[in-house]
mmCIF file of C-alpha atoms in Angstrom:
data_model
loop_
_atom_site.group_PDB
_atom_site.id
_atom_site.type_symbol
_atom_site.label_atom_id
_atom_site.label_comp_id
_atom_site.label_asym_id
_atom_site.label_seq_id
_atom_site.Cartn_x
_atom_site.Cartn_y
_atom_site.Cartn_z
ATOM 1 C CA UNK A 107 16.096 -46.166 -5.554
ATOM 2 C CA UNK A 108 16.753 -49.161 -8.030
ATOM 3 C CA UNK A 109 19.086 -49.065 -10.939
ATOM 4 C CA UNK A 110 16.723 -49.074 -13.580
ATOM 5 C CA UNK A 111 14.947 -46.020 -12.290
ATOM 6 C CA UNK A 112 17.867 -43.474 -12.327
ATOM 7 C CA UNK A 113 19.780 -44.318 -16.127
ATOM 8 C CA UNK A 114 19.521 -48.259 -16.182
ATOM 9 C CA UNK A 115 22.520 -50.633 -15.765
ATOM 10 C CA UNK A 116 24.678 -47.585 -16.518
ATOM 11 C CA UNK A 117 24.159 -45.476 -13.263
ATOM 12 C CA UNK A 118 27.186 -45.938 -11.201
ATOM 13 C CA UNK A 119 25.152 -46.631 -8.065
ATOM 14 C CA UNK A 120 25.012 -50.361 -6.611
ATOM 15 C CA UNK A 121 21.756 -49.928 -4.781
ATOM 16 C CA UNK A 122 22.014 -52.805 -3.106
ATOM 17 C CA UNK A 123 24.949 -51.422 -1.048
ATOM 18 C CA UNK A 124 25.270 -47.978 1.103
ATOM 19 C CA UNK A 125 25.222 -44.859 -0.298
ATOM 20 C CA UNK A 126 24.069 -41.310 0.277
ATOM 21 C CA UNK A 127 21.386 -39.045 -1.509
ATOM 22 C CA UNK A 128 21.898 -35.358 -1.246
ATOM 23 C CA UNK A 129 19.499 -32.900 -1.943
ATOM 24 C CA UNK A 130 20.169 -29.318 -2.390
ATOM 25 C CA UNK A 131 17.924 -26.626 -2.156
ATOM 26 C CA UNK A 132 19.324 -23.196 -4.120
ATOM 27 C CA UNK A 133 18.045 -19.992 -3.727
ATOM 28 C CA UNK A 134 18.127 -16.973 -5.876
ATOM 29 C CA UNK A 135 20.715 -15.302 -3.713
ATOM 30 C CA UNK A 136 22.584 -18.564 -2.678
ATOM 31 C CA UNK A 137 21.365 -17.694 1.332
ATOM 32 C CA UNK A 138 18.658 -19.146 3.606
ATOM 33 C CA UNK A 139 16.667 -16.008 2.684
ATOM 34 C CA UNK A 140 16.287 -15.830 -1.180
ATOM 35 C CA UNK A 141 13.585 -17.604 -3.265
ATOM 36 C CA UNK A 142 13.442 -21.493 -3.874
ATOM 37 C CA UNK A 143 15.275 -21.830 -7.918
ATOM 38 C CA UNK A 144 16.647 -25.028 -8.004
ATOM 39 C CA UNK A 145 16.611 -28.567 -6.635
ATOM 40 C CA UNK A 146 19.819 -30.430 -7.307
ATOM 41 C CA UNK A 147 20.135 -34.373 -6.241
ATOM 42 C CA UNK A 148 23.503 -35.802 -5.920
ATOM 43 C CA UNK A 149 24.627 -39.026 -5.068
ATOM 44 C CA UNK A 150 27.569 -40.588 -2.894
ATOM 45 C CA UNK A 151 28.946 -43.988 -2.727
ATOM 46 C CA UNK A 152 32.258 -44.917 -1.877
ATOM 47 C CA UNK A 153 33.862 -41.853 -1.197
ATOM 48 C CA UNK A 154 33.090 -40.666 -5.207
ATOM 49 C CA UNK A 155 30.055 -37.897 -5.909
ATOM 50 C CA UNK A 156 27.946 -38.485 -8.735
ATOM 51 C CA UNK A 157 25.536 -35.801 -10.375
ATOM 52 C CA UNK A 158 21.888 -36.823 -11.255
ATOM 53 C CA UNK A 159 21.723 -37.975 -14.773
ATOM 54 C CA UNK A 160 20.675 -35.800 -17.325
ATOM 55 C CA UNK A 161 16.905 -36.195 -18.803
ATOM 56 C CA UNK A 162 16.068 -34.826 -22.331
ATOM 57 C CA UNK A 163 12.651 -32.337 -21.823
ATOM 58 C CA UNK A 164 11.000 -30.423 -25.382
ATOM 59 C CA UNK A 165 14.832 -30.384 -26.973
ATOM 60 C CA UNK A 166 16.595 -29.093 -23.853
ATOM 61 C CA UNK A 167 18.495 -30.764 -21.297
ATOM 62 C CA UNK A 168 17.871 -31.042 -17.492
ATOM 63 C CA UNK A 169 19.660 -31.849 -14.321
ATOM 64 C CA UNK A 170 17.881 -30.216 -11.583
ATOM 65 C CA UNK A 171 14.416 -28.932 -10.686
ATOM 66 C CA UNK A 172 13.612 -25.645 -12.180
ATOM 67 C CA UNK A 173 10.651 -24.148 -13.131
ATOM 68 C CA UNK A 174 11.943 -24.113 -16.238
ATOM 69 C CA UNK A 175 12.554 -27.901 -16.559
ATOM 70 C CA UNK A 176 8.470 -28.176 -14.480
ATOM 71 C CA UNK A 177 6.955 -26.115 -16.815
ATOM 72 C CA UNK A 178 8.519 -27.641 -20.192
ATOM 73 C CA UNK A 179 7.799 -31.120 -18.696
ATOM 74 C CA UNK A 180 4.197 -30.253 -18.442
ATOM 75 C CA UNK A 181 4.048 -29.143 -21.474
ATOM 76 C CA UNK A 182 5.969 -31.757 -23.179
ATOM 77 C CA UNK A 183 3.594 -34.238 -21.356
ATOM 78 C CA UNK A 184 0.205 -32.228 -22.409
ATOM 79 C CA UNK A 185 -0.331 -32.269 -18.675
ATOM 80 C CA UNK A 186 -1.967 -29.471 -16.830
ATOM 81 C CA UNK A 187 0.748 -27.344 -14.938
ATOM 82 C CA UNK A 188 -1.094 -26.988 -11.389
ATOM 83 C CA UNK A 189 2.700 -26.240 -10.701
ATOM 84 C CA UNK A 190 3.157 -22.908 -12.121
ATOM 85 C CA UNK A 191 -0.407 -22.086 -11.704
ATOM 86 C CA UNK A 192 0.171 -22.670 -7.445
ATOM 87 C CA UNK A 193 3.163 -20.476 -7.687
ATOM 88 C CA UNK A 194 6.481 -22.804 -8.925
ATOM 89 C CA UNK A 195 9.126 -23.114 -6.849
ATOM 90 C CA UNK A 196 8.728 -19.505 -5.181
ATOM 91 C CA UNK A 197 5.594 -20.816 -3.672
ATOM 92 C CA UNK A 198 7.391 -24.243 -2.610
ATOM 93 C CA UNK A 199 9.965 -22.883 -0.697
ATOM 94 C CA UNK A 200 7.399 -20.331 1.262
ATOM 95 C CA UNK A 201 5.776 -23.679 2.295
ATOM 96 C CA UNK A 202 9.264 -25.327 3.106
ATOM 97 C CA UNK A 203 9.839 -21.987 5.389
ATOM 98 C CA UNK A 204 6.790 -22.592 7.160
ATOM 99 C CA UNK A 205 7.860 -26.237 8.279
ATOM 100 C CA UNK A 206 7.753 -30.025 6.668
ATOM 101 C CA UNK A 207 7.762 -32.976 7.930
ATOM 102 C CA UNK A 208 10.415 -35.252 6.435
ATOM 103 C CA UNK A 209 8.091 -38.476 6.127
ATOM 104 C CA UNK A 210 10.044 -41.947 4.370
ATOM 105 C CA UNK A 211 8.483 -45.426 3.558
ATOM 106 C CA UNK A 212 8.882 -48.614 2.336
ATOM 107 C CA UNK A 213 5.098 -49.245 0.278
ATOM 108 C CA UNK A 214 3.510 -51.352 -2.185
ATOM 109 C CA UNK A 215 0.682 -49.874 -4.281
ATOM 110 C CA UNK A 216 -2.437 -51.694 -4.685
ATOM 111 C CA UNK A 217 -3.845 -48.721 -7.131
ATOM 112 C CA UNK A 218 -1.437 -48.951 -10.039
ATOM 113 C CA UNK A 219 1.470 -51.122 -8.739
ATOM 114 C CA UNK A 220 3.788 -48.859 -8.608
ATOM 115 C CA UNK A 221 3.837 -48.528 -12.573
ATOM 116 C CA UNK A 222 3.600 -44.766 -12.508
ATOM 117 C CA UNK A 223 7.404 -45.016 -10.783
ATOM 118 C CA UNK A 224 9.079 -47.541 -13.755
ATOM 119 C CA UNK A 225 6.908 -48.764 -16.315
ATOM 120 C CA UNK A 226 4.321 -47.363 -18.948
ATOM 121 C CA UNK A 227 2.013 -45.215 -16.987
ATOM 122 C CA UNK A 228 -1.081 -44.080 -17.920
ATOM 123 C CA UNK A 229 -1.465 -48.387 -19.479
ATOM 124 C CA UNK A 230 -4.050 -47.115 -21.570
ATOM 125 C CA UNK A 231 -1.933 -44.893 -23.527
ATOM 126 C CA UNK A 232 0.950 -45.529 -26.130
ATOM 127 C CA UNK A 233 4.448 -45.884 -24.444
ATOM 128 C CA UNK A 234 5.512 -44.039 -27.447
ATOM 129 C CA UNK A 235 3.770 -40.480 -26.354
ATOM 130 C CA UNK A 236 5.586 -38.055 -23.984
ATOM 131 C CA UNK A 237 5.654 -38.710 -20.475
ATOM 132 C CA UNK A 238 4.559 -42.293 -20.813
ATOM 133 C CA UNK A 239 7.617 -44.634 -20.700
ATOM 134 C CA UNK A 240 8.808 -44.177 -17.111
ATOM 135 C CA UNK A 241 10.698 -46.946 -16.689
ATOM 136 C CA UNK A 242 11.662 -50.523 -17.992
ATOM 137 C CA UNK A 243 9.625 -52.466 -15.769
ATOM 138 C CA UNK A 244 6.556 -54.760 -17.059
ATOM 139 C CA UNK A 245 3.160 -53.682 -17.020
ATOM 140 C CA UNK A 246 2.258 -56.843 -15.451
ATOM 141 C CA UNK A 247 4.941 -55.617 -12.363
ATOM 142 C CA UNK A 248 4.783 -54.757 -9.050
ATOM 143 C CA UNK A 249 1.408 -56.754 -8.307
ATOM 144 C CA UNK A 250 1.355 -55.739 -4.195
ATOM 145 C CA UNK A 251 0.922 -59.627 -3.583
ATOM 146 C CA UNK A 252 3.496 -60.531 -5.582
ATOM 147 C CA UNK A 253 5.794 -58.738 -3.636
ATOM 148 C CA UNK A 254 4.560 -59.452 -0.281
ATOM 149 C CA UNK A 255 4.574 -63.346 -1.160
ATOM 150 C CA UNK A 256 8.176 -62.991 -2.461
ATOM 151 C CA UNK A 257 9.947 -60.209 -0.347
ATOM 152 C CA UNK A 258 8.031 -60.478 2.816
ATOM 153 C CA UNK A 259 10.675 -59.833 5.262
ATOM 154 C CA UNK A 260 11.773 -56.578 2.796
ATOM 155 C CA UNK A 261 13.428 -54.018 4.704
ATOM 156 C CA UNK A 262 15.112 -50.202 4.139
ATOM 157 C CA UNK A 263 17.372 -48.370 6.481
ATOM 158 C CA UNK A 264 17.297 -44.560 6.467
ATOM 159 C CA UNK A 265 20.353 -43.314 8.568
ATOM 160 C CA UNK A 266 22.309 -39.985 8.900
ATOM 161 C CA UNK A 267 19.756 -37.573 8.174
ATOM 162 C CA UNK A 268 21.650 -34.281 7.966
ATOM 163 C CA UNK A 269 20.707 -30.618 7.181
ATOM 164 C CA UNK A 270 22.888 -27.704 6.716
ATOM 165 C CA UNK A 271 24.821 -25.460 4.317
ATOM 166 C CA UNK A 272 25.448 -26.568 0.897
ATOM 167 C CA UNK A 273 28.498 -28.999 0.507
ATOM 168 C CA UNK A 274 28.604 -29.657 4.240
ATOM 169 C CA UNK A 275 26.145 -32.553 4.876
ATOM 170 C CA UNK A 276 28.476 -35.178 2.574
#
């Protein structure tokens, strides 16, 4: 997570200290049995919570995953929505009963250097169109030897991995 990926130099979070990302998972009858309805992201450094910023989708505003927010993203984009089509959330949170594997990295991408994360993405398209702008990095960024050459020893630290009711992992 960098700064200029979630709301610039405004987002309260100094990602180059400690802090906690929370991820809730709401059902349609707030229980471990109902249907997969929201994804909410949350944030927690020094003791204070912060909510995910807001993003701005087709003239309505967004905090959380919805198939609302999914399908008016696509659409905003001109993308095709293989979301909805595969079944939306409902259909995510079958899968997540079935069993994931919580997989986390530290990578470089020697495709598209990272610019689909924080820069223009699609390069071959106008920043200006829907869906485009990602970020404020350079299109000339995240060149995987670049990186390597100047951050080789670059490191991460995941630690205390939690699961449980809502509110109680934070």
């Amino acid at each position: 997570y960098q700064r200029r990926v979630h709301g610039g130099s405004s987002f309260p979070i100094d990602t180059s200290k400690p802090f906690t990302v929370v991820t809730q998972f709401i059902t349609s009858n707030n229980s471990a049995d109902g249907d997969l309805v929201e994804i909410r992201r949350l944030y927690k450094q020094n003791g204070k919570i912060y909510e995910n910023p807001n993003v701005n989708v087709n003239g309505s505003t967004y905090s959380s995953v919805t198939d609302k927010f999914c399908n008016a993203q696509k659409n905003e984009f001109g993308d095709i929505n293989m979301f909805e089509q595969k079944g939306g959330l409902k259909a995510m949170g079958e899968s997540l009963d079935r069993g994931m594997v919580l997989v986390m990295s530290l990578w470089d991408d020697h495709d598209v250097h990272m610019l689909w994360l924080d820069s223009n993405y699609p390069t071959d398209q106008p920043p200006t169109k829907p869906g485009i702008a990602r970020g404020t990095c350079s299109t000339t960024s995240g060149v995987p030897s670049d990186v390597e050459s100047k951050y080789p020893d670059s490191s991460v630290t995941y630690s205390n991995i939690r699961y449980g009711e809502i509110g109680s992992t934070y």
